[in-house]
mmCIF file of C-alpha atoms in Angstrom:
data_model
loop_
_atom_site.group_PDB
_atom_site.id
_atom_site.type_symbol
_atom_site.label_atom_id
_atom_site.label_comp_id
_atom_site.label_asym_id
_atom_site.label_seq_id
_atom_site.Cartn_x
_atom_site.Cartn_y
_atom_site.Cartn_z
ATOM 1 C CA MET O 1 -13.700 -11.266 -28.596
ATOM 2 C CA ASN O 2 -13.411 -14.134 -26.154
ATOM 3 C CA ASP O 3 -13.859 -14.142 -22.334
ATOM 4 C CA THR O 4 -10.145 -14.344 -21.732
ATOM 5 C CA ALA O 5 -9.254 -11.454 -23.849
ATOM 6 C CA GLU O 6 -11.967 -9.309 -22.319
ATOM 7 C CA ILE O 7 -10.530 -9.951 -18.834
ATOM 8 C CA THR O 8 -7.001 -9.053 -19.988
ATOM 9 C CA ASP O 9 -8.373 -5.894 -21.536
ATOM 10 C CA LEU O 10 -10.061 -4.967 -18.348
ATOM 11 C CA ASP O 11 -6.914 -5.817 -16.279
ATOM 12 C CA GLU O 12 -4.740 -3.587 -18.475
ATOM 13 C CA LYS O 13 -7.375 -0.683 -18.244
ATOM 14 C CA LYS O 14 -7.285 -0.993 -14.388
ATOM 15 C CA ALA O 15 -3.398 -1.114 -14.502
ATOM 16 C CA THR O 16 -3.289 2.093 -16.363
ATOM 17 C CA GLN O 17 -5.503 3.893 -13.851
ATOM 18 C CA LEU O 18 -3.022 3.525 -11.028
ATOM 19 C CA PRO O 19 -1.558 7.080 -10.315
ATOM 20 C CA LYS O 20 2.284 7.640 -11.026
ATOM 21 C CA PRO O 21 3.833 9.155 -7.995
ATOM 22 C CA GLN O 22 5.683 12.259 -8.487
ATOM 23 C CA GLY O 23 8.652 13.833 -6.819
ATOM 24 C CA TYR O 24 9.419 12.163 -3.612
ATOM 25 C CA HIS O 25 6.133 10.175 -3.152
ATOM 26 C CA ILE O 26 5.627 6.381 -3.119
ATOM 27 C CA LEU O 27 2.580 4.634 -4.237
ATOM 28 C CA CYS O 28 1.702 1.934 -1.975
ATOM 29 C CA ALA O 29 -1.064 -0.697 -1.858
ATOM 30 C CA VAL O 30 -2.741 -1.670 1.386
ATOM 31 C CA PRO O 31 -2.824 -5.527 1.811
ATOM 32 C CA ASP O 32 -6.297 -6.905 1.707
ATOM 33 C CA ILE O 33 -8.033 -6.958 5.006
ATOM 34 C CA GLU O 34 -9.209 -10.218 6.542
ATOM 35 C CA ASP O 35 -13.066 -10.394 6.687
ATOM 36 C CA LYS O 36 -12.831 -12.709 9.766
ATOM 37 C CA PHE O 37 -11.176 -12.721 13.184
ATOM 38 C CA GLU O 38 -8.019 -15.008 13.210
ATOM 39 C CA GLY O 39 -8.603 -18.245 15.040
ATOM 40 C CA SER O 40 -12.350 -17.800 16.024
ATOM 41 C CA GLY O 41 -14.002 -17.668 12.388
ATOM 42 C CA LEU O 42 -16.187 -14.856 13.599
ATOM 43 C CA ILE O 43 -17.061 -12.215 10.684
ATOM 44 C CA LYS O 44 -15.761 -8.720 11.207
ATOM 45 C CA ALA O 45 -18.263 -5.814 10.951
ATOM 46 C CA ASN O 46 -17.866 -3.761 7.785
ATOM 47 C CA GLU O 47 -16.846 -0.741 10.105
ATOM 48 C CA THR O 48 -14.082 -2.966 11.949
ATOM 49 C CA GLN O 49 -12.578 -3.842 8.258
ATOM 50 C CA LYS O 50 -12.794 -0.087 7.205
ATOM 51 C CA ASN O 51 -10.971 0.889 10.506
ATOM 52 C CA GLU O 52 -8.302 -1.643 10.027
ATOM 53 C CA GLU O 53 -7.733 -0.510 6.357
ATOM 54 C CA ILE O 54 -7.404 3.199 7.479
ATOM 55 C CA LEU O 55 -5.120 2.202 10.370
ATOM 56 C CA ALA O 56 -2.940 -0.150 8.563
ATOM 57 C CA THR O 57 0.599 0.061 9.178
ATOM 58 C CA VAL O 58 2.011 -2.485 6.513
ATOM 59 C CA LEU O 59 1.886 -1.322 2.989
ATOM 60 C CA PHE O 60 3.304 -2.884 -0.310
ATOM 61 C CA VAL O 61 5.321 -0.571 -2.345
ATOM 62 C CA VAL O 62 4.075 -0.397 -5.869
ATOM 63 C CA GLU O 63 6.075 2.519 -7.483
ATOM 64 C CA LEU O 64 8.535 5.213 -6.429
ATOM 65 C CA GLY O 65 8.591 8.686 -7.596
ATOM 66 C CA PRO O 66 11.606 9.942 -9.516
ATOM 67 C CA ASP O 67 12.912 12.051 -6.630
ATOM 68 C CA CYS O 68 12.568 9.501 -3.868
ATOM 69 C CA TYR O 69 15.644 9.269 -1.783
ATOM 70 C CA GLN O 70 17.702 11.500 -3.706
ATOM 71 C CA ASP O 71 18.383 13.972 -0.992
ATOM 72 C CA THR O 72 21.953 12.680 -0.060
ATOM 73 C CA ASN O 73 22.014 14.805 3.227
ATOM 74 C CA LYS O 74 18.479 13.425 4.316
ATOM 75 C CA PHE O 75 19.346 9.758 3.151
ATOM 76 C CA PRO O 76 23.196 9.311 3.353
ATOM 77 C CA THR O 77 22.869 5.615 3.152
ATOM 78 C CA GLY O 78 20.580 5.501 0.210
ATOM 79 C CA SER O 79 16.975 4.208 -0.457
ATOM 80 C CA TRP O 80 14.990 2.958 2.575
ATOM 81 C CA CYS O 81 12.963 0.692 0.406
ATOM 82 C CA LYS O 82 12.285 -0.412 -3.160
ATOM 83 C CA LYS O 83 9.416 -1.467 -5.442
ATOM 84 C CA GLY O 84 8.109 -4.717 -4.240
ATOM 85 C CA ASP O 85 8.850 -4.223 -0.571
ATOM 86 C CA PHE O 86 6.531 -4.418 2.433
ATOM 87 C CA VAL O 87 7.068 -1.499 4.632
ATOM 88 C CA LEU O 88 5.995 -0.360 8.015
ATOM 89 C CA VAL O 89 4.421 3.228 8.425
ATOM 90 C CA ARG O 90 2.553 5.067 11.102
ATOM 91 C CA PRO O 91 -1.292 4.897 11.068
ATOM 92 C CA HIS O 92 -2.980 7.454 8.962
ATOM 93 C CA THR O 93 0.156 8.087 6.947
ATOM 94 C CA GLY O 94 -0.501 9.262 3.400
ATOM 95 C CA THR O 95 -3.230 10.057 1.172
ATOM 96 C CA ARG O 96 -5.835 7.297 0.886
ATOM 97 C CA ILE O 97 -7.550 6.272 -2.457
ATOM 98 C CA HIS O 98 -9.639 3.651 -3.680
ATOM 99 C CA ILE O 99 -9.156 2.196 -7.214
ATOM 100 C CA HIS O 100 -11.715 -0.531 -8.372
ATOM 101 C CA GLY O 101 -12.269 -1.433 -4.767
ATOM 102 C CA LYS O 102 -8.569 -1.867 -3.860
ATOM 103 C CA ALA O 103 -6.985 0.521 -1.301
ATOM 104 C CA PHE O 104 -3.707 2.509 -2.012
ATOM 105 C CA ARG O 105 -1.887 5.222 -0.148
ATOM 106 C CA ILE O 106 0.516 7.846 -1.560
ATOM 107 C CA ILE O 107 3.238 8.422 1.252
ATOM 108 C CA ASN O 108 6.303 10.512 1.448
ATOM 109 C CA ASP O 109 9.802 8.821 1.096
ATOM 110 C CA ASP O 110 10.618 9.552 4.804
ATOM 111 C CA SER O 111 7.467 8.134 6.148
ATOM 112 C CA VAL O 112 8.920 4.553 5.688
ATOM 113 C CA GLU O 113 10.002 3.244 9.160
ATOM 114 C CA ALA O 114 10.939 -0.245 8.295
ATOM 115 C CA VAL O 115 11.138 -3.009 5.591
ATOM 116 C CA VAL O 116 9.529 -6.285 6.470
ATOM 117 C CA GLU O 117 10.254 -9.456 4.679
ATOM 118 C CA ASP O 118 7.065 -11.266 5.647
ATOM 119 C CA PRO O 119 4.286 -9.013 6.860
ATOM 120 C CA ARG O 120 2.037 -11.860 7.981
ATOM 121 C CA GLY O 121 1.326 -11.755 11.734
ATOM 122 C CA ILE O 122 2.179 -8.062 12.022
ATOM 123 C CA GLN O 123 -0.550 -6.119 13.976
ATOM 124 C CA ARG O 124 -0.789 -2.685 15.009
ATOM 125 C CA GLN O 125 -1.146 -2.005 18.794
#
């Protein structure tokens, strides 16, 4: 087996380890946290990076559960987001997990507060 095939097999194995959200839950990826402060080039402490990840308010929608946005009384205008969207949520929202060093969250469908076209530059206050 060549190196390319081994990398592809490893990537496929990692992809199958992502949890499949059930019910009204949404699987989201936490965008990578920068290791340096913007503009200064100073390296962030590990604790600072960890806190930024935990308190992240911008998430990337990976997968929606089968019951997301099905309650027409609660969501009369339909879905608030779709797979591939960047969404804004409150800090500490959802169940936090790590898979192969990548941070994910499982959130409820009604935790989405906004959809963002370009999340670069958005910071939590």
